[in-house]
Coordinates of C-alpha atoms in Angstrom, one line a residue:
X14 CA -6.6 4.7 6.5
X15 CA -7.7 5.9 9.5
X16 CA -7.3 9.6 11.0
X17 CA -4.8 7.8 12.9
X18 CA -2.4 6.7 10.4
X19 CA -3.2 2.8 11.4
X20 CA -4.8 0.4 7.9
X21 CA -8.7 0.3 7.4
X22 CA -8.1 -2.2 5.3
X23 CA -5.9 -3.3 2.6
X24 CA -6.3 -5.6 -1.0
X25 CA -4.7 -5.7 -4.0
X26 CA -6.2 -3.8 -7.3
X27 CA -4.7 -4.7 -9.8
X28 CA -2.3 -8.2 -9.3
X29 CA 1.3 -8.6 -10.7
X30 CA 0.2 -12.1 -11.4
X31 CA 2.3 -13.9 -9.4
X32 CA 0.7 -14.5 -5.7
X33 CA 3.8 -14.3 -3.8
X34 CA 5.2 -11.0 -5.4
X35 CA 1.1 -9.4 -5.0
X36 CA 1.2 -10.9 -0.7
X37 CA 4.7 -9.5 -0.4
X38 CA 3.7 -5.8 -1.8
X39 CA 0.9 -5.9 1.0
X40 CA 3.3 -7.0 3.8
X41 CA 5.7 -3.8 2.8
X42 CA 3.2 -1.6 3.1
X43 CA 1.7 -3.5 6.7
X44 CA 5.1 -2.9 7.8
X45 CA 5.5 1.3 6.7
X46 CA 2.3 1.3 9.6
X47 CA 1.2 3.7 10.5
X48 CA 0.8 6.3 8.4
X49 CA 0.5 10.6 9.5
X50 CA -1.9 11.2 11.2
X51 CA -4.3 12.9 8.9
X52 CA -3.8 17.0 9.3
X53 CA -5.9 19.0 11.5
X54 CA -9.9 19.9 10.1
X55 CA -9.6 16.4 8.4
X56 CA -13.0 14.9 9.1
X57 CA -12.7 12.2 11.5
X58 CA -15.8 10.7 10.9
X59 CA -14.6 9.4 7.3
X60 CA -11.5 6.6 6.1
X61 CA -9.4 7.7 3.8
X62 CA -7.9 5.8 0.5
X63 CA -4.6 5.8 0.1
X64 CA -3.0 4.1 -3.5
X65 CA 0.7 3.3 -2.9
X66 CA 2.0 1.5 -6.2
X67 CA 4.4 -0.7 -6.0
X68 CA 7.2 -1.0 -9.1
X69 CA 8.8 -5.1 -9.4
X70 CA 12.3 -5.6 -11.6
X71 CA 12.1 -9.0 -13.3
X72 CA 16.1 -11.1 -12.9
X73 CA 15.1 -11.7 -16.8
X74 CA 15.2 -7.6 -17.9
X75 CA 16.0 -5.8 -14.8
X76 CA 13.2 -3.8 -16.1
X77 CA 10.7 -1.9 -14.0
X78 CA 7.6 -3.5 -14.0
X79 CA 4.1 -1.3 -13.1

């Protein structure tokens, strides 16, 4: 995330096993941007990494899958 809250880069670190679910997860995060700006005093010369864990529920089990 850039200091202004925009997405600098986005990628899946651990696949759900479904390309479609992974793509929808990325789209979900893109849709949520921009994020809050970095607090004052934080270096604006850097890009910060943020993790967005997403949990899916399958129709078969209704059990959250990480």
